[in-house]
GROMACS .gro file of C-alpha atoms in nm:
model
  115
    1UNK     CA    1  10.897  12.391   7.914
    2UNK     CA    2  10.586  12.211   7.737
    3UNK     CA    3  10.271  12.396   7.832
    4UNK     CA    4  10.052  12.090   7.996
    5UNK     CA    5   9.654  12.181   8.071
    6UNK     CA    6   9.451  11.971   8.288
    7UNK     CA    7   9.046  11.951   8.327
    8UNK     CA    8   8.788  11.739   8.443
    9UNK     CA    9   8.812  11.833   8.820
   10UNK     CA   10   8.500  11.917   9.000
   11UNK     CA   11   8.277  11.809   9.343
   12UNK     CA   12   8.203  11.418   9.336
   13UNK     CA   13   8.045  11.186   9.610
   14UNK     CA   14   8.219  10.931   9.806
   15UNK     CA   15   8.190  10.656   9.541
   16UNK     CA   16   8.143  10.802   9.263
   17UNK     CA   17   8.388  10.843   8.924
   18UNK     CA   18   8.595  11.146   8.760
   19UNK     CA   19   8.775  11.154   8.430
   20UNK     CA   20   9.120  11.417   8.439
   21UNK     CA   21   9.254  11.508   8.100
   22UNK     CA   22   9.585  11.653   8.052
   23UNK     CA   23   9.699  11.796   7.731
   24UNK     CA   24  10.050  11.868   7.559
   25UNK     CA   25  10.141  12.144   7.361
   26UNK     CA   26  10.463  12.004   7.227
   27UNK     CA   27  10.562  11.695   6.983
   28UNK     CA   28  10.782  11.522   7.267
   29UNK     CA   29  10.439  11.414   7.404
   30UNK     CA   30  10.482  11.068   7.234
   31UNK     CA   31  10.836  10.989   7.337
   32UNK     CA   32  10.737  11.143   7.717
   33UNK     CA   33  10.679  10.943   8.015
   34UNK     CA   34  10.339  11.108   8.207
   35UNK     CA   35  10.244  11.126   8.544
   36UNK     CA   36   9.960  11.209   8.778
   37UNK     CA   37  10.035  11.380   9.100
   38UNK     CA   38   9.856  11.506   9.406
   39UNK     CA   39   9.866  11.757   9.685
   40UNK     CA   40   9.570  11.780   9.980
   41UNK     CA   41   9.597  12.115  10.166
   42UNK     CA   42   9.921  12.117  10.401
   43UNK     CA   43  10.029  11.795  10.262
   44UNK     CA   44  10.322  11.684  10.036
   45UNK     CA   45  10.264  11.636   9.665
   46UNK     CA   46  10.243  11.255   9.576
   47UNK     CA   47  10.280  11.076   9.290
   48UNK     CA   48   9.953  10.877   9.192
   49UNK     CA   49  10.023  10.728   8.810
   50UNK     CA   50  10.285  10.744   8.563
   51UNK     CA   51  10.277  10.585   8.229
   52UNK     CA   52  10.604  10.550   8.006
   53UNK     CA   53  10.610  10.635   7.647
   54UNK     CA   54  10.561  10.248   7.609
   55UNK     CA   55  10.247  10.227   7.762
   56UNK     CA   56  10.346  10.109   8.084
   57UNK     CA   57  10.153  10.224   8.385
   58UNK     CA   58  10.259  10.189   8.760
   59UNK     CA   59  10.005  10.309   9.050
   60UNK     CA   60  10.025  10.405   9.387
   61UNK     CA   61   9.918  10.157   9.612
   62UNK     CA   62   9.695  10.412   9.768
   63UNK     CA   63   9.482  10.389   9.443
   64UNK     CA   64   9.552  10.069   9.280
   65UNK     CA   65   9.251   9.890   9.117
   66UNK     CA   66   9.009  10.228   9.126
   67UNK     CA   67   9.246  10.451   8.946
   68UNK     CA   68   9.376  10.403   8.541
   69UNK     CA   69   9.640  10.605   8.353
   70UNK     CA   70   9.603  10.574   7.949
   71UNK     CA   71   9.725  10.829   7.690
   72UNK     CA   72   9.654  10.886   7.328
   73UNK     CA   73   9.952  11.013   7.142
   74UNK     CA   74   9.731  11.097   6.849
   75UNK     CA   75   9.592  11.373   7.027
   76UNK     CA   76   9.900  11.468   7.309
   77UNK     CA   77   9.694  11.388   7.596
   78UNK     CA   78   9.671  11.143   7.891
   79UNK     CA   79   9.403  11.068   8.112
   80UNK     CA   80   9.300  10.963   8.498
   81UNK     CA   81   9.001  10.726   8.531
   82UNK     CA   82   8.937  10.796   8.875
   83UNK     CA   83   8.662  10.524   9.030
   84UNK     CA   84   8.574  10.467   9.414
   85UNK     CA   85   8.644  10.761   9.528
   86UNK     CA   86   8.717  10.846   9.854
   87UNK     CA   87   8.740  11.164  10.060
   88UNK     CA   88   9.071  11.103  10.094
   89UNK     CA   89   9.120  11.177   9.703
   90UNK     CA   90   9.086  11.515   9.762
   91UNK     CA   91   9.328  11.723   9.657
   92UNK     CA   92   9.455  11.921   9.347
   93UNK     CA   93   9.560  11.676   9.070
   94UNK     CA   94   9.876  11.770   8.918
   95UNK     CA   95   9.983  11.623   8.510
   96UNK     CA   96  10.408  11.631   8.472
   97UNK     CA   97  10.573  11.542   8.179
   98UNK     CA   98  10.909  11.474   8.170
   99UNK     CA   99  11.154  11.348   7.848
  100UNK     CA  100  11.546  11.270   7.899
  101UNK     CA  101  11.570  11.659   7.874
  102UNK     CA  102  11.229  11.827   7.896
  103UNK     CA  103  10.983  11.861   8.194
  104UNK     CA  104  10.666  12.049   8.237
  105UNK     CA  105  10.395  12.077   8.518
  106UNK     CA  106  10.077  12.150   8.487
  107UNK     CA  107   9.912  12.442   8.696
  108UNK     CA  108   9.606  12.148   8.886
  109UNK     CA  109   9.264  12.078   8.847
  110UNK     CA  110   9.054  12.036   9.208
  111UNK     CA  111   8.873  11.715   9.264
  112UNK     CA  112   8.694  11.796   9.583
  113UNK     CA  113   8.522  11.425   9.722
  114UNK     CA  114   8.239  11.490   9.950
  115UNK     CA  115   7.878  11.358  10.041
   0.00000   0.00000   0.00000
């Protein structure tokens, strides 16, 4: 499997903005489609963004129009924009990479939102 690292999880207030990063150790990063995912505690892990190797990102209604997906081949890495939070982003964010015959998860990064 690729070997995927996320950051940029932390403690935010309701409204407030975070930026996850999620970096590739592998060349197939270009040609990959990425995704964001999301578990709360003693619920299901949920897809929240994927972008294709195109460039094409799809959302979760649950965070359309606060939440952007971008990547930058250049350096193997994708990105959340998270904006507006809510408590009910809480959860551990999850990056997944996945190729016609390659797929990797990454191990989470906490975003904890909270007055």
């Amino acid at each position: 499997q690729v070997q995927l690292v996320e950051s940029g999880g932390g403690l935010v207030q309701p409204g407030g903005s975070l930026r996850l990063s999620c970096s590739a150790s592998a060349s197939v990063f270009s040609r990959s489609a990425m995704g964001w995912y999301r578990q709360a505690p003693e619920k299901q892990r949920e897809l929240v963004a994927i972008i294709s190797n195109y460039g094409t990102p799809t959302y979760a209604d649950s965070v359309k129009g606060r939440f952007s997906i971008s990547r930058d081949n250049a350096r193997n890495t994708v990105y959340l924009q998270m904006n507006s939070l809510k408590p009910e982003d809480t959860a551990v964010y999850y990056c997944h990479l996945t190729t016609i015959n390659t797929y990797s998860w990454g191990k989470g990064t906490l975003v904890t939102v909270s007055s």
